[in-house]
CSV table of N, CA and C and ligand atoms in Angstrom, one decimal:
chain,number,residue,atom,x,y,z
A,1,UNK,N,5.3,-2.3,-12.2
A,1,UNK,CA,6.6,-1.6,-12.2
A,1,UNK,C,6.9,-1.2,-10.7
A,2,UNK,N,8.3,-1.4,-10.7
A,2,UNK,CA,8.9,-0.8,-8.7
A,2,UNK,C,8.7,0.6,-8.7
A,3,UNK,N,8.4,0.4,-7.4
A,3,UNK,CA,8.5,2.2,-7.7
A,3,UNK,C,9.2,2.8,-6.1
A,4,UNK,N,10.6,3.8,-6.7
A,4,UNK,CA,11.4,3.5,-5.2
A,4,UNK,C,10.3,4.3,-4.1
A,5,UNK,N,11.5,4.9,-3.2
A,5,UNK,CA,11.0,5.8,-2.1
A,5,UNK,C,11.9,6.7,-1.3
A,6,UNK,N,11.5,7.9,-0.6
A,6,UNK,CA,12.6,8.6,-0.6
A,6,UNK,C,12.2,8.9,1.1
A,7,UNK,N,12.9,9.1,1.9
A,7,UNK,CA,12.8,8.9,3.5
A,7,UNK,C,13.4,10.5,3.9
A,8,UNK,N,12.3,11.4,4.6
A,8,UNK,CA,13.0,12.5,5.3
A,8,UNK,C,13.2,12.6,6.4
A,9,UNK,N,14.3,12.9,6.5
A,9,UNK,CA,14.5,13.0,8.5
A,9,UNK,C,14.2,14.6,9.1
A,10,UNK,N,13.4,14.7,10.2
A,10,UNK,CA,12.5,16.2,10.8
A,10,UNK,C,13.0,15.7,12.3
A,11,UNK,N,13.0,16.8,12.7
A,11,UNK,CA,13.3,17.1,14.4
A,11,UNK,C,12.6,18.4,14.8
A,12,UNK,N,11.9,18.2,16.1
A,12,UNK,CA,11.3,19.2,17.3
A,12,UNK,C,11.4,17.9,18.7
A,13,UNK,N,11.7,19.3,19.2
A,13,UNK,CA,11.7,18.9,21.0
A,13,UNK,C,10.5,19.6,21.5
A,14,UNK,N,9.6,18.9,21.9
A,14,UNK,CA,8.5,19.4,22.3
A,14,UNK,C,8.2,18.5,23.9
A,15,UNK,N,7.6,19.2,25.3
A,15,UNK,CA,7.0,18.7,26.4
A,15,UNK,C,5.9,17.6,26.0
A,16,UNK,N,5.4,17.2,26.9
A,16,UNK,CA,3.9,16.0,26.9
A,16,UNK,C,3.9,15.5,28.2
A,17,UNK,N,2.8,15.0,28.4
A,17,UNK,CA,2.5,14.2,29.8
A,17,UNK,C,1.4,13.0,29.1
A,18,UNK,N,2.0,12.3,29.5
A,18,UNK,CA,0.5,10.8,29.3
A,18,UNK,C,-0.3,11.0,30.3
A,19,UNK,N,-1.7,11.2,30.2
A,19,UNK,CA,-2.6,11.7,31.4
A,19,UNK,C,-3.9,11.3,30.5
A,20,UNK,N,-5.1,10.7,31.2
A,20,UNK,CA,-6.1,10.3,30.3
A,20,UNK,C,-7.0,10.6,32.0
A,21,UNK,N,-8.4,11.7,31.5
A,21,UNK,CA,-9.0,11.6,32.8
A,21,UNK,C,-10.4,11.0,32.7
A,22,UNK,N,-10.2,10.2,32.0
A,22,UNK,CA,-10.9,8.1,31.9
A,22,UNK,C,-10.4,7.5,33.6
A,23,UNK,N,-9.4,7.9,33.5
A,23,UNK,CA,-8.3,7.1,34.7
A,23,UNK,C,-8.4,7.8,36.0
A,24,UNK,N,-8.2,7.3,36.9
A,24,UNK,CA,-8.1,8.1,38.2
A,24,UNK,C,-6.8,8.2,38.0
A,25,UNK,N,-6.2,9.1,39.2
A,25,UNK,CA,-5.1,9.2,39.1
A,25,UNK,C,-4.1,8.2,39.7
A,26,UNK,N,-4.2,7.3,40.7
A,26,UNK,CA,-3.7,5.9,40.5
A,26,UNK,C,-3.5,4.9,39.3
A,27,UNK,N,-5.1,5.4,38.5
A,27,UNK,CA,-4.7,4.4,37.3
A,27,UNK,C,-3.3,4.5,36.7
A,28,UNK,N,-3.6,6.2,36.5
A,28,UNK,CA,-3.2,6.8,35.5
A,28,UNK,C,-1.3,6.3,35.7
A,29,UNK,N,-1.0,6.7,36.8
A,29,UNK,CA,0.4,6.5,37.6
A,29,UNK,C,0.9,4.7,36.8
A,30,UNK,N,-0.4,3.9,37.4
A,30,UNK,CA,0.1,2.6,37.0
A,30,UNK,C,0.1,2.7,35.3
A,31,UNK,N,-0.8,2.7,34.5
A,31,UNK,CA,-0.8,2.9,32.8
A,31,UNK,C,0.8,3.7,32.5
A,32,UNK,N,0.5,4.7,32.7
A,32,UNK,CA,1.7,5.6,31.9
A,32,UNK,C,2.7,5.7,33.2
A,33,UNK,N,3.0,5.3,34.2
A,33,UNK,CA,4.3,5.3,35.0
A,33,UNK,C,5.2,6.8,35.2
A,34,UNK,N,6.2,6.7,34.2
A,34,UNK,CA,6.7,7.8,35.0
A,34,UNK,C,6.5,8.9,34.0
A,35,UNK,N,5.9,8.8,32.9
A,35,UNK,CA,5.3,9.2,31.5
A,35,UNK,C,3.8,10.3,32.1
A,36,UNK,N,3.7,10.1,33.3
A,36,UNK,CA,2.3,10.6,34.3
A,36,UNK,C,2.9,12.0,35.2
A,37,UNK,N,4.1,11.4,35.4
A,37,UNK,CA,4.5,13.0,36.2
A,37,UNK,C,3.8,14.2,35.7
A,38,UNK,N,3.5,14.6,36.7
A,38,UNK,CA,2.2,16.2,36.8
A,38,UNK,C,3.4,17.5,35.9
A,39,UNK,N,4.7,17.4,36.5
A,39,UNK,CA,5.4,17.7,36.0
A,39,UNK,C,5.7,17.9,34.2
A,40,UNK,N,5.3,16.7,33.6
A,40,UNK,CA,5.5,16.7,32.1
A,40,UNK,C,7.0,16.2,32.0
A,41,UNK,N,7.6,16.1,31.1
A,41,UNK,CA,8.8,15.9,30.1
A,41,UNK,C,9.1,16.0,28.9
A,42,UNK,N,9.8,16.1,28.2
A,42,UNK,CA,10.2,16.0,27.0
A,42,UNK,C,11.3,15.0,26.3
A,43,UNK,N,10.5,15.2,24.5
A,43,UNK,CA,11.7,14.3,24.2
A,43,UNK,C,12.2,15.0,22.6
A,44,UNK,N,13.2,14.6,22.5
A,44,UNK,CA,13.9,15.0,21.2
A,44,UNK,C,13.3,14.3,20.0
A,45,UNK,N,11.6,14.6,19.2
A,45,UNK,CA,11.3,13.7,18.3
A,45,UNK,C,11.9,13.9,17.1
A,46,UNK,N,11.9,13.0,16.2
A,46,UNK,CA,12.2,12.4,15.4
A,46,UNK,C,11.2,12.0,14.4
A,47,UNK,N,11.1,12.7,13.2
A,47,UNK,CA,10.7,12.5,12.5
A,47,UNK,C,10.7,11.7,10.9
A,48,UNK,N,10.6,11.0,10.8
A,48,UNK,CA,10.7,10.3,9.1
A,48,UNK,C,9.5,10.0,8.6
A,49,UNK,N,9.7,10.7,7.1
A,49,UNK,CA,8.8,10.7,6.2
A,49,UNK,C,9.0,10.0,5.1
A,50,UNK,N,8.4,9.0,4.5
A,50,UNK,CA,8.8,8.1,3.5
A,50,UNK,C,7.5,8.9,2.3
A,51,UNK,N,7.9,9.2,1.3
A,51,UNK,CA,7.4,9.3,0.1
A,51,UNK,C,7.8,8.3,-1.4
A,52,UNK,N,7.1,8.3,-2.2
A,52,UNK,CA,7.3,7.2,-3.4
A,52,UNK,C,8.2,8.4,-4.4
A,53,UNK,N,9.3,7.7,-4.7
A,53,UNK,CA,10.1,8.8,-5.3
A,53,UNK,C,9.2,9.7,-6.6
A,54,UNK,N,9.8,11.2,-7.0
A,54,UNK,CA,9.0,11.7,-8.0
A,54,UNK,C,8.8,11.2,-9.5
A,55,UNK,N,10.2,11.0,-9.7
A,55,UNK,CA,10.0,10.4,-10.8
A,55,UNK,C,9.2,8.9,-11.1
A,56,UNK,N,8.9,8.2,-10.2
A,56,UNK,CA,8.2,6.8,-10.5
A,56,UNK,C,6.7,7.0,-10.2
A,57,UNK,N,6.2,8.3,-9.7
A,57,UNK,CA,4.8,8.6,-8.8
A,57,UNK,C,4.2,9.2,-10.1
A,58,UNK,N,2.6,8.4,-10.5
A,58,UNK,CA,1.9,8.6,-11.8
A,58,UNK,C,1.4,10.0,-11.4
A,59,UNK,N,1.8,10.8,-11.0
A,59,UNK,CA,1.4,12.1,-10.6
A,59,UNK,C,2.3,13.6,-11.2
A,60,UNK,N,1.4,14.2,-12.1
A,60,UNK,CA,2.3,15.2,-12.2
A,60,UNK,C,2.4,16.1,-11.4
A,61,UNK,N,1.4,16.0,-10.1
A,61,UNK,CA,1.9,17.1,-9.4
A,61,UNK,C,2.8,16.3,-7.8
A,62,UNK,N,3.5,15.3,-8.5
A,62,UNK,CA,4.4,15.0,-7.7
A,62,UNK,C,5.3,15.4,-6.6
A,63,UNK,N,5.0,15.2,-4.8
A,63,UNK,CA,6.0,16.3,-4.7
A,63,UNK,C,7.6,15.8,-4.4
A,64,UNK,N,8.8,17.1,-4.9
A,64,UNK,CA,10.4,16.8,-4.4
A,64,UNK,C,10.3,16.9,-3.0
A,65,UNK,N,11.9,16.5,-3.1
A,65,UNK,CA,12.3,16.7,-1.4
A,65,UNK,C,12.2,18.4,-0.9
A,66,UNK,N,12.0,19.2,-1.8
A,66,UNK,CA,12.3,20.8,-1.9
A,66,UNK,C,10.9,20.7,-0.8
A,67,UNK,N,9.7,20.4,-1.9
A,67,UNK,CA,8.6,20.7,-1.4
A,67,UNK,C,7.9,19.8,-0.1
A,68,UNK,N,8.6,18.7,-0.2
A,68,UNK,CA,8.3,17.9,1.0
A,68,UNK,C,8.9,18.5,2.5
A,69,UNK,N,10.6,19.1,2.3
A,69,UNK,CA,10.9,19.7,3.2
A,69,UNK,C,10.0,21.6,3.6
A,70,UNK,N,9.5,22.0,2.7
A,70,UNK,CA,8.4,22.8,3.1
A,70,UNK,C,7.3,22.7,3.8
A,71,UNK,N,6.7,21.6,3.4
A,71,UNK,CA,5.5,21.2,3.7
A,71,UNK,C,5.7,20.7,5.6
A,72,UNK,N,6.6,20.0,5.6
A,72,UNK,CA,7.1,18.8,6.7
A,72,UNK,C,7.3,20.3,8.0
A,73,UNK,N,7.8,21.2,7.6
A,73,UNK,CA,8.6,22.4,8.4
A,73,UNK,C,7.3,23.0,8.8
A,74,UNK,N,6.6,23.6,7.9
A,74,UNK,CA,5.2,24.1,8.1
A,74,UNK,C,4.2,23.3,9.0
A,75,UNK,N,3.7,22.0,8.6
A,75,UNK,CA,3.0,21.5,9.5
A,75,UNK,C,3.4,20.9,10.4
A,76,UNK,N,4.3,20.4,10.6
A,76,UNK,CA,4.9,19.5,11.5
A,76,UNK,C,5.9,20.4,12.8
A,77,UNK,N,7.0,20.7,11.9
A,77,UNK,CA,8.1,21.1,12.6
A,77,UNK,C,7.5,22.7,13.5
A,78,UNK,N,7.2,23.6,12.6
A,78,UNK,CA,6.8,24.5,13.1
A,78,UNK,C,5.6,24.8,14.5
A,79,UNK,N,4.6,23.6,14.1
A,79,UNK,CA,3.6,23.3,15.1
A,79,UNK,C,3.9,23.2,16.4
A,80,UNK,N,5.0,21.9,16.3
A,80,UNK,CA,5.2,21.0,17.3
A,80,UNK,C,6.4,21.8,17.9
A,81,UNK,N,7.7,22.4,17.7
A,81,UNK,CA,8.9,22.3,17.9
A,81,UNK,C,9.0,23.6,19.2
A,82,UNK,N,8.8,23.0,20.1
A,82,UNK,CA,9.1,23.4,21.8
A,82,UNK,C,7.4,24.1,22.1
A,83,UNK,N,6.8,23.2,21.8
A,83,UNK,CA,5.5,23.2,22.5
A,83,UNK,C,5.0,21.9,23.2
A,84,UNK,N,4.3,22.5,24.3
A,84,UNK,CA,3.1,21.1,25.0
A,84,UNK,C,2.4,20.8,24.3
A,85,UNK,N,2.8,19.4,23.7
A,85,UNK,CA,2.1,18.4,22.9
A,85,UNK,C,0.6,18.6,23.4
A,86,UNK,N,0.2,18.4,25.3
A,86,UNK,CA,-0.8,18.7,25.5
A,86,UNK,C,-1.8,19.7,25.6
A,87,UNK,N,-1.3,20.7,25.1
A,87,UNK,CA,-1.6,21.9,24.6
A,87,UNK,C,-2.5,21.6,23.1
A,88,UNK,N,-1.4,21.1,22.1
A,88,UNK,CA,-2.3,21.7,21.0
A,88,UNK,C,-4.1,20.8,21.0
A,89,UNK,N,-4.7,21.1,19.7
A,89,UNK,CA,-5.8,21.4,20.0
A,89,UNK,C,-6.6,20.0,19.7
A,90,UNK,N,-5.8,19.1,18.8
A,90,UNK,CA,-5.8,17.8,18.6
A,90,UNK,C,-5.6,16.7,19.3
A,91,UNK,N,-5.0,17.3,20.6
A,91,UNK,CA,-4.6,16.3,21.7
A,91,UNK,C,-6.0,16.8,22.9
A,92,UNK,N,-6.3,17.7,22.8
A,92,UNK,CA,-7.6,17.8,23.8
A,92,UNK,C,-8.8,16.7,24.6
A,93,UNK,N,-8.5,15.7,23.3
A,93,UNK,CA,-9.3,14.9,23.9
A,93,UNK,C,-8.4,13.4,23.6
A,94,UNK,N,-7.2,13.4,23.5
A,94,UNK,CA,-6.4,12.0,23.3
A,94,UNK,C,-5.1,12.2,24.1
A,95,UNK,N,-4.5,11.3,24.5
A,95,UNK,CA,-3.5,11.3,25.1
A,95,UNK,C,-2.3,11.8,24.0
A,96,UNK,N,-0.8,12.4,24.9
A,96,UNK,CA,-0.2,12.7,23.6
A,96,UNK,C,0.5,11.3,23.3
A,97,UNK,N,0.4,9.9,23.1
A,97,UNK,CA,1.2,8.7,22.9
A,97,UNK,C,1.8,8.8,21.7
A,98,UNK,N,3.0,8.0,21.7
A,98,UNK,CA,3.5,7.9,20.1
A,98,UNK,C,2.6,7.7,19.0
A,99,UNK,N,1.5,6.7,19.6
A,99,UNK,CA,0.8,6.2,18.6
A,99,UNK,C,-0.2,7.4,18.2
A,100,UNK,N,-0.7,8.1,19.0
A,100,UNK,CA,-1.6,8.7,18.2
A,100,UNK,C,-0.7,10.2,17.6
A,101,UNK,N,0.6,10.3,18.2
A,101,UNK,CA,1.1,11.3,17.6
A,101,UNK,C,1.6,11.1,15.8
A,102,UNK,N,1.9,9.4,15.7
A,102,UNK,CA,2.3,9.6,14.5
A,102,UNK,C,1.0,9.4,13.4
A,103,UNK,N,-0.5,8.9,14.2
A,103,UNK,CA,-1.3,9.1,13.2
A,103,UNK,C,-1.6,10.5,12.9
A,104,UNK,N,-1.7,11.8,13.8
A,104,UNK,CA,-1.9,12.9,13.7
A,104,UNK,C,-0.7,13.6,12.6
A,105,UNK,N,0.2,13.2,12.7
A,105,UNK,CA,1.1,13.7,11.7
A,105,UNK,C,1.1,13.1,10.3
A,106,UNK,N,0.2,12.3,9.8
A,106,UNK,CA,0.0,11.9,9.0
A,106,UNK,C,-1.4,12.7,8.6
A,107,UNK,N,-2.0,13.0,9.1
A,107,UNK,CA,-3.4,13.3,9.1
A,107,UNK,C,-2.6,14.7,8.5
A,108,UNK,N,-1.7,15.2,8.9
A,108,UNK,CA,-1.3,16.7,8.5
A,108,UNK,C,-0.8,16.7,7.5
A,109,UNK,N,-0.1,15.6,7.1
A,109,UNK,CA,1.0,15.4,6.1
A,109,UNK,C,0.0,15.2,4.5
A,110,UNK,N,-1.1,14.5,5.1
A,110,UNK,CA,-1.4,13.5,3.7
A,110,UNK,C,-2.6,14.3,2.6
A,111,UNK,N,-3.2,15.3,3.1
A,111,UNK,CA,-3.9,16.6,2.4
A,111,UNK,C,-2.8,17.1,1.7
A,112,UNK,N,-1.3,17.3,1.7
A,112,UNK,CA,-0.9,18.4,0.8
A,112,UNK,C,0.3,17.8,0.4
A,113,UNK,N,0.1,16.5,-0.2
A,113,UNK,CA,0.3,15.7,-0.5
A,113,UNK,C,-0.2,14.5,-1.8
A,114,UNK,N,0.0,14.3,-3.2
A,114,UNK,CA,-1.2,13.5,-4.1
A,114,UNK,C,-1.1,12.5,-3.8
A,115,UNK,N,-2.4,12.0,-4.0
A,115,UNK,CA,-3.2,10.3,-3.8
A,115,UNK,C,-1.8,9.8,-3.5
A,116,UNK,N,-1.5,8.7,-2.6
A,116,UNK,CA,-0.5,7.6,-2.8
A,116,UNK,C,0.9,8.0,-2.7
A,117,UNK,N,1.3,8.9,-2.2
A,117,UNK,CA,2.2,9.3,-2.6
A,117,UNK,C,3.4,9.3,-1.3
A,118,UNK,N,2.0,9.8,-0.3
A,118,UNK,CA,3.0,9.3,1.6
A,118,UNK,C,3.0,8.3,1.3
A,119,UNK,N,3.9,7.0,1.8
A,119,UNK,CA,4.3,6.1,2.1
A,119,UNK,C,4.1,5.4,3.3
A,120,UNK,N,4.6,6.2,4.4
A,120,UNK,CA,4.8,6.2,5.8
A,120,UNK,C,5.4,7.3,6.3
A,121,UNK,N,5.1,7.2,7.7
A,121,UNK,CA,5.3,8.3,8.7
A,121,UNK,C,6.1,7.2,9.6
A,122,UNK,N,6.7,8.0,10.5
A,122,UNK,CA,7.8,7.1,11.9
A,122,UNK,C,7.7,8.4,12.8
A,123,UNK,N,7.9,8.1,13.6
A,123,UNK,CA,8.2,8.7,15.2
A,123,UNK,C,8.8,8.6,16.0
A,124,UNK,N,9.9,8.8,15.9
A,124,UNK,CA,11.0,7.9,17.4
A,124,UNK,C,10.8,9.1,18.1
A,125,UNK,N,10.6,8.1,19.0
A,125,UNK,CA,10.3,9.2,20.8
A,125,UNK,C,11.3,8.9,21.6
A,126,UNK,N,12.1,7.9,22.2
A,126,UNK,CA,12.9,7.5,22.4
A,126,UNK,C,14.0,6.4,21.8
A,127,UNK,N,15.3,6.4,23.0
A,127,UNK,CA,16.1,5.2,22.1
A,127,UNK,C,15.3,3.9,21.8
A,128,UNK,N,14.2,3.8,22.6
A,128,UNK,CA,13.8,2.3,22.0
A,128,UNK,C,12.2,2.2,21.7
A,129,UNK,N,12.0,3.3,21.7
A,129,UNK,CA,10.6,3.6,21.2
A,129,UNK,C,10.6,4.1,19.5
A,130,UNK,N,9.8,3.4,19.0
A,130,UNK,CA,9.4,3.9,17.6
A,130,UNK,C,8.3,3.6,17.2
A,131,UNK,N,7.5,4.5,16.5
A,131,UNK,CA,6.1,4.4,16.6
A,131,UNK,C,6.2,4.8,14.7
A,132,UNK,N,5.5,3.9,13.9
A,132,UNK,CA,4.9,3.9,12.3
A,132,UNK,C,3.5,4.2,12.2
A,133,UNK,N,3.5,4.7,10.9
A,133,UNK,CA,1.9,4.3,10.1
A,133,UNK,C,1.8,4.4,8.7
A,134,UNK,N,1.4,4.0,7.8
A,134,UNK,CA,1.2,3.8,6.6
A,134,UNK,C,0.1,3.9,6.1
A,135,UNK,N,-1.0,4.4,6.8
A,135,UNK,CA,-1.9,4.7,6.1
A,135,UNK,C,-3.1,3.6,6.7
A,136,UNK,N,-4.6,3.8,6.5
A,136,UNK,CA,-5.3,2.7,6.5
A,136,UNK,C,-5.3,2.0,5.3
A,137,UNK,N,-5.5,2.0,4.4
A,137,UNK,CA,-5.6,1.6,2.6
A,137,UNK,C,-4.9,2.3,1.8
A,138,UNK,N,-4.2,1.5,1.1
A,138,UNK,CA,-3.4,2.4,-0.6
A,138,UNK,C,-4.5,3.5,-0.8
A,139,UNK,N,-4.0,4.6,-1.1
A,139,UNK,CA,-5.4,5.2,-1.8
A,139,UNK,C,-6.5,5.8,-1.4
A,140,UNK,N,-6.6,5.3,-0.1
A,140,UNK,CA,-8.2,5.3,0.6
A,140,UNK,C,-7.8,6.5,1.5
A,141,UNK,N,-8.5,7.5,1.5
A,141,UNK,CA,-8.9,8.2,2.5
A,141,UNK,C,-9.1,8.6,3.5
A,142,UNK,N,-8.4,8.6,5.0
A,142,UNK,CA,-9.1,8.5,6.2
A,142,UNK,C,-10.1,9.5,6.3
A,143,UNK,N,-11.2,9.0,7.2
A,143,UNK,CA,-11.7,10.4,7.2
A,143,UNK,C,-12.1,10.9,8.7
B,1,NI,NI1,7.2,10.8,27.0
């Protein structure tokens, strides 16, 4: 049986710096370019959340868009929205990249959340940057 999907759009502006100190600081300049400025920057993210609509999800404790937009505001929005990415406590030892920002936001997302039920996560960081994830396995666990 199909089973649809329902897509939420989330926004915070939050600072970052791409800085890895693996790298000298020459690396670092060549790797992440102008993404390195000591300075920092920011960007206007963008958040989408894809879930399996309620009604088609073998789950009675299904969540709506009511409770998705709670959940999403709570850990996500609230966390992130005009803070240094390099700050929080999950970036300590990883750069803040799209890539690992939109696994982190899934990692937050998919605990309060039943089995199967996230879909995907997206991240647009800029106009032509977009960063996804879907999980490692239907079902499976990260851990
Ligand atoms: Ni950036």
């Amino acid at each position: 049986m199909g089973q649809g999907s329902i897509t939420r759009r989330y926004r915070f502006c939050a600072a970052h710096r791409l800085h890895t100190d693996h790298l000298s600081v020459e690396e670092n300049r060549v790797v992440f370019g102008k993404c390195n400025n000591p300075n920092g920057h920011g960007h206007n993210y963008v958040v989408l959340v894809t879930i399996g609509c309620p009604s088609t999800v073998q789950s009675r404790q299904a969540v709506g868009i009511d409770e998705l937009d709670r959940i999403a505001t709570e850990r996500i929005v609230n966390r992130f929205d005009h803070h240094d990415l390099n700050q929080d406590p999950e970036f300590a030892t990883q750069t803040t990249t799209g890539e690992n920002l939109v696994l982190l936001i899934w990692d937050l997302l998919v605990p309060q959340i039943p089995d199967g039920q996230l879909k995907k996560v997206a991240v647009i960081e800029t106009r032509d940057n977009y960063f996804e994830y879907m999980g490692a396995a239907p079902f499976a666990a990260r851990s």
